Coordinates of C-alpha atoms in Angstrom, one line a residue:
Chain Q
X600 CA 0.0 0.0 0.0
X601 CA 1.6 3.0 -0.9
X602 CA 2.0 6.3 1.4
X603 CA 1.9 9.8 0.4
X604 CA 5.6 9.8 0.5
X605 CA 6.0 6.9 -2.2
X606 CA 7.7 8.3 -4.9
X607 CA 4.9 7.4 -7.9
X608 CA 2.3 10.0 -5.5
X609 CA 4.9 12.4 -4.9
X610 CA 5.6 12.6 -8.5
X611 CA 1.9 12.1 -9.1
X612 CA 1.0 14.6 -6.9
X613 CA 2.7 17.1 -8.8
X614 CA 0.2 16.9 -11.9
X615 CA -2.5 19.3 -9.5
X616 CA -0.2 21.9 -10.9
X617 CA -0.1 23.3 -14.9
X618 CA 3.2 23.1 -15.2
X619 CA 3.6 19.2 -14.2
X620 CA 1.0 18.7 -16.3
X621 CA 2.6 20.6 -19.5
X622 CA 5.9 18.7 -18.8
X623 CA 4.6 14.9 -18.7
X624 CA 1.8 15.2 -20.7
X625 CA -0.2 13.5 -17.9
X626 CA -2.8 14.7 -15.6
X627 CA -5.6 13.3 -12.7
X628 CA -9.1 12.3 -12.9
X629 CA -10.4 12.7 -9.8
X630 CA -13.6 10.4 -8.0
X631 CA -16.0 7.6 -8.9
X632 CA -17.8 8.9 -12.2
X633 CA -14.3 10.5 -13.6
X634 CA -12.7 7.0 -12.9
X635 CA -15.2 5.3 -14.8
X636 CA -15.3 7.3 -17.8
X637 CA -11.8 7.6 -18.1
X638 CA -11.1 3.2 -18.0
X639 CA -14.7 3.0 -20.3
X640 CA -12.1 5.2 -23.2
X641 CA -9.2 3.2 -22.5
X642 CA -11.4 0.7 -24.9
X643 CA -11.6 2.8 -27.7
X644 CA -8.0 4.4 -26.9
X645 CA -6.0 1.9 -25.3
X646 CA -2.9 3.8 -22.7
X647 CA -5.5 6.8 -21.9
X648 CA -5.5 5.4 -18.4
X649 CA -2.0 5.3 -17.2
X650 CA -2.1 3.9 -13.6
X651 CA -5.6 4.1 -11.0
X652 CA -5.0 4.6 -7.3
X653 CA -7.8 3.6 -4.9
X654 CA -8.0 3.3 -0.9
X655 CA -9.1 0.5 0.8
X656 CA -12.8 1.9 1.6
X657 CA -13.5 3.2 -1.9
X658 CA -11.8 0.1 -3.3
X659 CA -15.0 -2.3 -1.5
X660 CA -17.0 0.9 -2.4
X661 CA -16.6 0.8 -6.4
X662 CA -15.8 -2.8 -7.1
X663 CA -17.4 -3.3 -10.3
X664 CA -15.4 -0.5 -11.3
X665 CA -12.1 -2.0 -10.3
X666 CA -13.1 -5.0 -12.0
X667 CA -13.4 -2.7 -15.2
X668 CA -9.9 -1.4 -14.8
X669 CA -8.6 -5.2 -14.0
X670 CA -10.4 -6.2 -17.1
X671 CA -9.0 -3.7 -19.1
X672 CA -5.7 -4.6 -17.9
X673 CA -4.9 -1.9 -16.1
X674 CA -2.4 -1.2 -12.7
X675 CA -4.6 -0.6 -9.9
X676 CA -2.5 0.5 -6.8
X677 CA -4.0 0.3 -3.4
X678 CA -2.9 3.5 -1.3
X679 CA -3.6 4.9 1.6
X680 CA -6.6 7.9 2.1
X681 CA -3.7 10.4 3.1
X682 CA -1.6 9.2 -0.2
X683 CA -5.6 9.4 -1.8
X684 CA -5.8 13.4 -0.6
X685 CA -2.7 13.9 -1.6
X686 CA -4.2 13.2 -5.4
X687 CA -7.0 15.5 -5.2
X688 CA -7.7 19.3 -4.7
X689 CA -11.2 17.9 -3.9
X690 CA -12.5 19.1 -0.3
X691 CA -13.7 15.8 0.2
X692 CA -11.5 13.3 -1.6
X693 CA -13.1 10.5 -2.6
X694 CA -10.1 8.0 -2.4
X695 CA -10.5 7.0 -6.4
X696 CA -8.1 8.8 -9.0
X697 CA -6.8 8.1 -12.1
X698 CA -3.5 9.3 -13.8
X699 CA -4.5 9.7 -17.3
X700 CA -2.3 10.6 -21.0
X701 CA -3.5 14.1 -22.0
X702 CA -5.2 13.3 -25.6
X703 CA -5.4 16.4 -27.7
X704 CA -6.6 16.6 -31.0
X705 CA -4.9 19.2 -33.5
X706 CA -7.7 21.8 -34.9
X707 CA -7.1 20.7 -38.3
X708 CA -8.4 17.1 -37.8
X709 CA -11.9 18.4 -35.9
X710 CA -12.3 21.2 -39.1
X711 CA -12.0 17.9 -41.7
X712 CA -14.2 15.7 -40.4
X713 CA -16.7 18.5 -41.4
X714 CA -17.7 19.5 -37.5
X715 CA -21.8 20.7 -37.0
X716 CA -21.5 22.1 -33.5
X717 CA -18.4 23.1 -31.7
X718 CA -17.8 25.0 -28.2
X719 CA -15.8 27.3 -28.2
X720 CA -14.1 28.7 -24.7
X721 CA -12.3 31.8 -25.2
X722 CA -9.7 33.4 -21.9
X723 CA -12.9 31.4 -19.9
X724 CA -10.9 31.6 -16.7
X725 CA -13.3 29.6 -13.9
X726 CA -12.4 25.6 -14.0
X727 CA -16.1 25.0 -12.9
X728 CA -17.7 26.7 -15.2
X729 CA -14.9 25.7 -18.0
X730 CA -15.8 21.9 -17.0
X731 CA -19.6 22.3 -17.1
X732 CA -19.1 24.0 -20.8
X733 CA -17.3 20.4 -21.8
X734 CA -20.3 18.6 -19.7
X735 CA -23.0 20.9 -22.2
X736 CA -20.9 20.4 -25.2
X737 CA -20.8 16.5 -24.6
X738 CA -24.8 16.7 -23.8
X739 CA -25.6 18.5 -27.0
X740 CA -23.6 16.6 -29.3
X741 CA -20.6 19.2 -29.9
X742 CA -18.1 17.1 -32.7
X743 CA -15.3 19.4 -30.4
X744 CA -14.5 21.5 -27.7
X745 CA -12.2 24.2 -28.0
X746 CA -10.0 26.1 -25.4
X747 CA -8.8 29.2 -26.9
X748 CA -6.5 32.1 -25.8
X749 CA -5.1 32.4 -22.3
X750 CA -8.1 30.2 -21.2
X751 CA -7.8 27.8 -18.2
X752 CA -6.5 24.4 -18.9
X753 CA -9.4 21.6 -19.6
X754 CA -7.1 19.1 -17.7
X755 CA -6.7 21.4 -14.1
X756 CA -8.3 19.5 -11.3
X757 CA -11.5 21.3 -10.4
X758 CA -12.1 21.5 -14.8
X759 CA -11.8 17.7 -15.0
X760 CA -13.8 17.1 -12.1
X761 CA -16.5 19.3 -13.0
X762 CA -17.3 17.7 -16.9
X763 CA -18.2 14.4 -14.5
X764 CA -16.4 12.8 -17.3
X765 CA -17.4 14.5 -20.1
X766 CA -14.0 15.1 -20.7
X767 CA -13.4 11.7 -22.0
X768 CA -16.4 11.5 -24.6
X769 CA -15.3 14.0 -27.2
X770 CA -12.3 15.8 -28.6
X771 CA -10.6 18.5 -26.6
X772 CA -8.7 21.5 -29.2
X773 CA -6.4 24.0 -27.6
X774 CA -5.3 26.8 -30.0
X775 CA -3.4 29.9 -28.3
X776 CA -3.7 32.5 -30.9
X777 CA -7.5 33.7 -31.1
X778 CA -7.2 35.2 -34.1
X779 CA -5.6 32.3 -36.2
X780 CA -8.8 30.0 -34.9
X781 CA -11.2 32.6 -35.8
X782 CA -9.2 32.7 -39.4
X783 CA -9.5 29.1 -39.8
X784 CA -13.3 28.5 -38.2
X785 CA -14.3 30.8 -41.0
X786 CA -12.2 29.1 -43.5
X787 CA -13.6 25.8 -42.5
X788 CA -17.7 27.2 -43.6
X789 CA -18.9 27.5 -39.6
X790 CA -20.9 30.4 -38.7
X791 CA -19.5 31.8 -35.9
X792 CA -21.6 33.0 -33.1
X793 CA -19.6 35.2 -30.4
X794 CA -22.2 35.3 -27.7
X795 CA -22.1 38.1 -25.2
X796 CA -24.9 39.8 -23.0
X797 CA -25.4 43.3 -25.6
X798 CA -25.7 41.3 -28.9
X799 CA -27.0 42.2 -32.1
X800 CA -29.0 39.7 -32.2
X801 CA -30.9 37.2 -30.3
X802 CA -31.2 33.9 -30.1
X803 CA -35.3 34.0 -31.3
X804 CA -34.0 36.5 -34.0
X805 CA -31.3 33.9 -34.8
X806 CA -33.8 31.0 -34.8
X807 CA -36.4 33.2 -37.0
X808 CA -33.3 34.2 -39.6
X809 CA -32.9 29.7 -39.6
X810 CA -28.9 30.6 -38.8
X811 CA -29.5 28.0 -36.0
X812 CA -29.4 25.2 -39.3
X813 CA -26.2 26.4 -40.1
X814 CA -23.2 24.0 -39.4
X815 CA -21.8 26.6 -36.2
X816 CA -18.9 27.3 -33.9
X817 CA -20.4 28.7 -30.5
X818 CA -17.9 31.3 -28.5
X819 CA -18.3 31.9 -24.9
X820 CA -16.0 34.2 -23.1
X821 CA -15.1 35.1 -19.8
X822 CA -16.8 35.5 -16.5
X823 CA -15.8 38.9 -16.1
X824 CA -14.9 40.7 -19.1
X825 CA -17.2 38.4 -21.7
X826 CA -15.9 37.9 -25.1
X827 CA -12.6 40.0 -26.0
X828 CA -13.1 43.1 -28.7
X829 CA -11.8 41.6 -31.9
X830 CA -13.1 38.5 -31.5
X831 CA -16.3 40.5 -31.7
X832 CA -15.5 41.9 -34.4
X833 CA -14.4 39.1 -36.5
X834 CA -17.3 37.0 -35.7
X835 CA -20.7 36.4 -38.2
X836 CA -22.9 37.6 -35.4
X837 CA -23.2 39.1 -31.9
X838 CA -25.4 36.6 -30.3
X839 CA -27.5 37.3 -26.8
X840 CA -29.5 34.8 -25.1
X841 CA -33.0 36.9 -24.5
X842 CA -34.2 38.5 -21.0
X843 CA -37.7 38.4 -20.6
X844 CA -37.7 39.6 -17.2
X845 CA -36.1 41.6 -15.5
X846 CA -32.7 40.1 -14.8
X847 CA -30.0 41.7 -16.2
X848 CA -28.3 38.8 -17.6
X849 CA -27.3 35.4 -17.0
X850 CA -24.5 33.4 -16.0
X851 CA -21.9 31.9 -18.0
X852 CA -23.0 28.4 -17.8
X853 CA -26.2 28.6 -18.1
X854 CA -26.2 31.0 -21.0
X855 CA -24.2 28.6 -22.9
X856 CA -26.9 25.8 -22.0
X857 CA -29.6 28.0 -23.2
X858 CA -27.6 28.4 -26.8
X859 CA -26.4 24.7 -27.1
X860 CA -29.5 24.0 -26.4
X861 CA -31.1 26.0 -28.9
X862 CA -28.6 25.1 -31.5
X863 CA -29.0 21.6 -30.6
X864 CA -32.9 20.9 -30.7
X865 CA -33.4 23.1 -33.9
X866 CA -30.5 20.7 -35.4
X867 CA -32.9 17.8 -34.4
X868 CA -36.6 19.5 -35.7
X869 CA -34.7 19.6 -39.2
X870 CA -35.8 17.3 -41.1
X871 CA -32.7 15.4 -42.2
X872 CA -31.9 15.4 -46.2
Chain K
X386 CA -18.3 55.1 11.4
X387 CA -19.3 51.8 12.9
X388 CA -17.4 49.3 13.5
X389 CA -17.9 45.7 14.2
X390 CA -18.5 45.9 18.0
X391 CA -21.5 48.6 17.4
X392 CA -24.7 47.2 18.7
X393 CA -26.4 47.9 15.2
X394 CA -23.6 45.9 13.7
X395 CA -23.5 43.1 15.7
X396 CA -27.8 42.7 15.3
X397 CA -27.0 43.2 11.5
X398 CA -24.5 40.4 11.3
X399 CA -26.7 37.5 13.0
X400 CA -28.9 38.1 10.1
X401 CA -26.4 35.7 8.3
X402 CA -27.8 33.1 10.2
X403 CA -31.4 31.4 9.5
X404 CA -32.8 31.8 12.8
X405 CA -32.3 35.5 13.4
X406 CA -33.9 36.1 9.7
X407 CA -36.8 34.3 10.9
X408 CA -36.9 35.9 14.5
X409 CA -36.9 39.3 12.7
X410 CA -38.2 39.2 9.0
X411 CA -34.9 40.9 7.8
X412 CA -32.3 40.0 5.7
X413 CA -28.8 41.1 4.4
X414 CA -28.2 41.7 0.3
X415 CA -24.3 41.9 0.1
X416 CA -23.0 43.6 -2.9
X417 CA -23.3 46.5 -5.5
X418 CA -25.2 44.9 -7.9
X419 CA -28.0 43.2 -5.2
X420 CA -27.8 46.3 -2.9
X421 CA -28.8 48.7 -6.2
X422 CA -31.2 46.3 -6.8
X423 CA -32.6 46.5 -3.9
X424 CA -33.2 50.4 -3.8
X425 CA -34.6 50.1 -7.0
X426 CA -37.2 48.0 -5.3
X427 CA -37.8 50.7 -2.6
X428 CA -39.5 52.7 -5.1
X429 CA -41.6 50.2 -5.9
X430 CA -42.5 48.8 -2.4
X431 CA -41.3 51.3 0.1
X432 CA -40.1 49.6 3.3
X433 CA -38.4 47.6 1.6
X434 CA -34.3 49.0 2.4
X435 CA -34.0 49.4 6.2
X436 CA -30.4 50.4 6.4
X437 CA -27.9 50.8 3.8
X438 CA -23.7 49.7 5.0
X439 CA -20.9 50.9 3.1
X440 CA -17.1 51.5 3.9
X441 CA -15.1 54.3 2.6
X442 CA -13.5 52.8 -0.7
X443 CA -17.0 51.1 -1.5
X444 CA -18.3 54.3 -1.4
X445 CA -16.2 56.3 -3.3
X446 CA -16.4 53.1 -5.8
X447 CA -20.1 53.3 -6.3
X448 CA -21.6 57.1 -5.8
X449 CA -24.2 56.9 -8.1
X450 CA -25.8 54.0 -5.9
X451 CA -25.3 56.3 -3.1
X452 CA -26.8 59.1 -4.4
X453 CA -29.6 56.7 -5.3
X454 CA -30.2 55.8 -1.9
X455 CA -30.3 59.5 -0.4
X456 CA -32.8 60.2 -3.0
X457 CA -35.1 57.1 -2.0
X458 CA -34.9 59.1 1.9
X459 CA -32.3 55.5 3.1
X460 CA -30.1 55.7 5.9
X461 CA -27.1 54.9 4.8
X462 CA -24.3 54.1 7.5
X463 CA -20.8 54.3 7.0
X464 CA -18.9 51.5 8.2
X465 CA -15.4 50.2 9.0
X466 CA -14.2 47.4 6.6
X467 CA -13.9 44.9 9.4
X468 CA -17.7 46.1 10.3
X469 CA -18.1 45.2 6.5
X470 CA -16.8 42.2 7.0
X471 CA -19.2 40.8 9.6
X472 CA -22.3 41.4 7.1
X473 CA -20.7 39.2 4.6
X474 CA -19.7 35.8 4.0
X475 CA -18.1 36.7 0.4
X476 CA -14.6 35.5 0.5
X477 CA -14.1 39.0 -0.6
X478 CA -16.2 41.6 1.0
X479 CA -17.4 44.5 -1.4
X480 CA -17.9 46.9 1.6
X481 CA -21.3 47.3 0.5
X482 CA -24.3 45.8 2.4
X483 CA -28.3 46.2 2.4
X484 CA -30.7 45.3 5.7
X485 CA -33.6 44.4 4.3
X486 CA -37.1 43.4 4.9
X487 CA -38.2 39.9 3.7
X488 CA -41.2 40.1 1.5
X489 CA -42.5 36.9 0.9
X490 CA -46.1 36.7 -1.0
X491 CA -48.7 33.7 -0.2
X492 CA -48.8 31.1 -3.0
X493 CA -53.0 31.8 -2.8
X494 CA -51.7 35.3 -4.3
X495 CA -49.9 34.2 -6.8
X496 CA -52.1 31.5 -8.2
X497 CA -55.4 34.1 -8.1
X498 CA -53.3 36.0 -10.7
X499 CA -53.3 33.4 -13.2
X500 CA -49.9 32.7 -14.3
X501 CA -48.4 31.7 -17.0
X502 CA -45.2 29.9 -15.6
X503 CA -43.6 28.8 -12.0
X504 CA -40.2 27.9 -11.5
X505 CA -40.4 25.7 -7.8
X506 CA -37.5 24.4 -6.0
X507 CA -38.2 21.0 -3.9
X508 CA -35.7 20.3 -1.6
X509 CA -33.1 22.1 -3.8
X510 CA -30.0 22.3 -0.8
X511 CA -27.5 24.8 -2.2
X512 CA -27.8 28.0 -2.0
X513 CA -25.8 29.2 -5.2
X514 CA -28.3 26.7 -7.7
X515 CA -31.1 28.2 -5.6
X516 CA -29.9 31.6 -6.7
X517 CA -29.2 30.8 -10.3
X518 CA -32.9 29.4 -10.8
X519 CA -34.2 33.0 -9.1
X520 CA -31.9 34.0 -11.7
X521 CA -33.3 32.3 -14.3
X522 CA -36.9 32.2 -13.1
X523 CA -36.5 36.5 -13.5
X524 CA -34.6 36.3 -17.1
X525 CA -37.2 33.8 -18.7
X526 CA -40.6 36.1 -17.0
X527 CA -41.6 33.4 -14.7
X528 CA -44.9 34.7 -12.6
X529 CA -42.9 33.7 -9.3
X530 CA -40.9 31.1 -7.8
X531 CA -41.7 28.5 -4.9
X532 CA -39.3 27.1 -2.6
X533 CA -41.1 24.2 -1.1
X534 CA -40.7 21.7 1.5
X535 CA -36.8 22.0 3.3
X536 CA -35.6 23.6 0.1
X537 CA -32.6 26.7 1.0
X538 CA -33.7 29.6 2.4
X539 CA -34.1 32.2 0.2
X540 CA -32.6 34.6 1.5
X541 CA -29.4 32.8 2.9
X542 CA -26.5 35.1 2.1
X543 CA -25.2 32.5 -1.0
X544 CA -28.4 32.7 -2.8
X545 CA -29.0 35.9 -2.8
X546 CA -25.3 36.6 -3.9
X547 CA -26.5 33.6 -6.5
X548 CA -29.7 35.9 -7.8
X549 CA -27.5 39.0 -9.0
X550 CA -30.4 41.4 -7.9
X551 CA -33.5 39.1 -9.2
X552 CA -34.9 38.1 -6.0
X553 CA -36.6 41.9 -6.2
X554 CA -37.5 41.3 -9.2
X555 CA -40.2 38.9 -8.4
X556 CA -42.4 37.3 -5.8
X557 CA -40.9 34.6 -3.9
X558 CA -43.0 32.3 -2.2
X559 CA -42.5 29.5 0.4
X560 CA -44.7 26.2 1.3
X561 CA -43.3 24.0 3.3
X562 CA -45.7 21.4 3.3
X563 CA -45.1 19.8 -0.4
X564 CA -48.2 17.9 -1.1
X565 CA -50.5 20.8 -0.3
X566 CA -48.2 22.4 -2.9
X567 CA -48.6 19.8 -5.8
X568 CA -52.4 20.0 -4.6
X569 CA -52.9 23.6 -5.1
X570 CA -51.2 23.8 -8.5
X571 CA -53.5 21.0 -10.1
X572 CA -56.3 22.7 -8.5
X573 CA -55.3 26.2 -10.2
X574 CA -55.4 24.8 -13.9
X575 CA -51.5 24.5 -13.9
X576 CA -49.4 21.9 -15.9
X577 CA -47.6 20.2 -12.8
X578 CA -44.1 19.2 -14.9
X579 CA -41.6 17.3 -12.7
X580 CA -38.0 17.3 -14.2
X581 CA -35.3 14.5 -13.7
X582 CA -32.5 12.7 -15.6
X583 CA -35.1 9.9 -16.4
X584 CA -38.4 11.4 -17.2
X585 CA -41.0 9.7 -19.3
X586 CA -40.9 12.4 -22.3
X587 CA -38.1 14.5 -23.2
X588 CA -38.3 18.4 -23.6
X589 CA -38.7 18.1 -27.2
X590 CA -41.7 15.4 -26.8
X591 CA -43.6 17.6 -24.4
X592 CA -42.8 20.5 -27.4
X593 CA -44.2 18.5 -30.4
X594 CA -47.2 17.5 -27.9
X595 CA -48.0 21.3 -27.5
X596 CA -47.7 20.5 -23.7
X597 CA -45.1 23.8 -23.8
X598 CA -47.9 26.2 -24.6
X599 CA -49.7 25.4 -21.3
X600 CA -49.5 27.6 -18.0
X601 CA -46.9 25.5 -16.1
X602 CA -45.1 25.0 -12.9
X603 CA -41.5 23.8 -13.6
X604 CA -40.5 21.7 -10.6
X605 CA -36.9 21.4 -9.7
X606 CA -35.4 18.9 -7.3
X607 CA -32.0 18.9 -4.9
X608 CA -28.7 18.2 -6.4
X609 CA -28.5 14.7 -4.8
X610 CA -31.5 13.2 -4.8
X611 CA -33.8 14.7 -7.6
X612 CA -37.8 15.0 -6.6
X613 CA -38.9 13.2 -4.1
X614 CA -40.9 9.8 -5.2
X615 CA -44.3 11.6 -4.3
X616 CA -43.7 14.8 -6.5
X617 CA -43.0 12.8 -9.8
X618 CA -46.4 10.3 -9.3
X619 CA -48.2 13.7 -8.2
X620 CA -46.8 15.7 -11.3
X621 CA -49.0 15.7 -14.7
X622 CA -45.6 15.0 -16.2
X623 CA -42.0 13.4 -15.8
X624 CA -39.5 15.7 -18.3
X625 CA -35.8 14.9 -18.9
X626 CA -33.3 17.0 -20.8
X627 CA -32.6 15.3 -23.9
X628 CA -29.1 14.0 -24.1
X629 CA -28.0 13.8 -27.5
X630 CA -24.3 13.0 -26.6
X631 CA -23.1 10.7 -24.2
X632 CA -23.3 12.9 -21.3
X633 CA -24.7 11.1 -18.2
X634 CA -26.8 14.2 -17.3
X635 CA -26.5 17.9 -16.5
X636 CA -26.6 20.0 -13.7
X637 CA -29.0 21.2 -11.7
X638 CA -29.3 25.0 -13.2
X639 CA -28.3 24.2 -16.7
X640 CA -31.0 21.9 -16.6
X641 CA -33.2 24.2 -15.0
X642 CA -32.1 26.9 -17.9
X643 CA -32.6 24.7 -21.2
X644 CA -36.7 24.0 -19.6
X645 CA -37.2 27.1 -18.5
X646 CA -35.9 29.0 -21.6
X647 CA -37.5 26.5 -23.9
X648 CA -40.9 26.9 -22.1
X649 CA -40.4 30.9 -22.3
X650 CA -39.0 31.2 -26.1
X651 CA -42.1 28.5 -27.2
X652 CA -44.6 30.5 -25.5
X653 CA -43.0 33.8 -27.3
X654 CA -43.9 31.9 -30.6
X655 CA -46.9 31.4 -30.1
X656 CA -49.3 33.7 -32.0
X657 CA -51.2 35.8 -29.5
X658 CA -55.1 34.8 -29.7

């Protein structure tokens, strides 16, 4: 049984940080549903899982999913619950974690398979709200989710943790430089949607016009500051989720269900051709 | 200036906990953006501000909201920021504080006015969901929202942080004994729609059924357990999200937002008779 001073959860450890993370190419999926996500896509991508560590009590707790991660012929390394705590940021750990490969999937490949619906997260700073974007994307049917600009990293803790293993269903895109994605979602034939609380349009207007048919990238910004200036500017439309009350807007998260949503079910009404 | 050891103060900050808001019918909304909110309602309802709490820097910040307040005939108090500091339980204080008087309006009110849509929280347990649906319920022109059986309080600091200002937006209601609730709705002519991860329709079933067009009462569960066994037989209806990934489910409020805004965007279609 391995203590929080055995080497492999000292260096293990380390991956609650970015930088860790950037160096190995490795990060942690954190509790029961993340666990069993992550060993259900080691069958279609075999070495996603790298190594699962499990305490005794959430070992009996979760046995058909250690029998999974036997099955799939996976290490499973019994540890102790302060070696457990040491592998989560969680308040409560739950004593189940995963050290997983980081899969990313270059832009290019997403654009060519000829994409209907992607999320876009541009300088989206909040790993909860981040993660629930990958949860909405994944619910909707998004071919892609995309982290773009200085936005937080899809694979931190609390992000992971928060897509209840979302993060494991579909592709995940990081492209730095804003402007080039723009340049190449355009390039590609998506309509690209900036959404933002003072849009031109809104979404009913958007449904009326039928651009909610259209083959779209979504683009949600940040918490604080929204969507930046030029990528404004250099999107097809300025879209708002509509207040019918009095509220003065929405949230992030929910906002981008609302327009998923939207995009999604009218996607579905159409008749196919 | 007050500080924290000032009798008025030290009354003030037990209005963080439940008990003292029920003992006195007051509570506390922390913030610039609730506290403006809140004077706005003044207008509207007066009696509604009792005191207004604001430190040096918050004040200098936000002079306009001040000004609003002298012209609405408020005290407003200036306070130390440690004074500040008791009133909130922000991890950041904003220095900015409203005593309050808690309006709550009886459900026979609300249901003699014949609406057109309820958002109602069963058992819902966290304060910042609780908050985002007031949120919601205000942005999509729900009639009012219930908080029945041992949902949140209401007006627990969190949630309304969590309603950005929208709890004076819109009558807030509470019944705590849950089948009188589910009782009274039917009774009123109200679509009774229960909403889980497994419901016997999906959103877009209960919208090619027309079953959106009716005057309904959205019912929302806790985070853990969903609706309570008796709500879902007693409901006219069992809805689910539709999941057209292979996301296990969504969240509470993202859930909450897709029926809500689907419910409020299908009734804007609809042709006035």
């Amino acid at each position: 049984m391995l203590t929080e001073k055995a080497g492999r959860i000292v260096a293990a450890h380390k991956l609650l940080r970015r930088s860790r993370r950037t160096e190995t190419g490795e990060f942690l999926a954190d509790g029961a549903q993340a666990v069993r996500e992550a060993i259900a896509a080691e069958a279609d991508r075999p070495g996603t899982v790298l190594e699962v560590y499990v305490t005794e009590t959430a070992g009996n707790r979760n046995r058909d999913l250690l029998r999974a991660a036997f099955a799939a012929g996976l290490t499973v390394t019994q540890v102790t619950d302060r070696a457990a705590a040491a592998l989560s940021d969680a308040v409560h750990p739950q004593g189940l974690v995963a050290r997983c490969r980081i899969h990313e999937t270059p832009l290019a490949d997403v654009l060519a398979a000829g994409p209907r619906m992607l999320a876009v997260l541009v300088e989206t700073g909040d790993p909860g709200n981040a993660g629930t974007i990958v949860r909405l994307a994944d619910a909707t049917g998004c071919d892609a989710v995309v982290f773009a600009g200085d936005a937080v990293d899809p694979f931190n803790p609390k992000a992971v943790r928060a897509t209840t293993g979302s993060l494991f269903h579909l592709p995940v895109v990081r492209v730095p430089d804003t402007a080039q994605l723009m340049a190449e979602l355009s390039s590609a034939g998506l309509a690209v949607m900036a959404t933002s609380g003072a849009g031109d349009l809104d979404l009913d207007q958007v449904e009326e016009q039928g651009l909610l048919e259209l083959p779209t990238a979504w683009l949600f910004g940040s918490e604080a500051h929204g969507l930046p200036e030029a990528v404004m500017t250099a999107a097809d439309a300025v879209v708002s989720v509509p207040i019918y009350g009095r509220a003065e807007s929405l949230n992030l998260a929910t906002a981008a269900a609302v327009c998923l949503y939207a995009a999604a079910r009218a996607a579905r009404r159409r008749p196919t051709p």
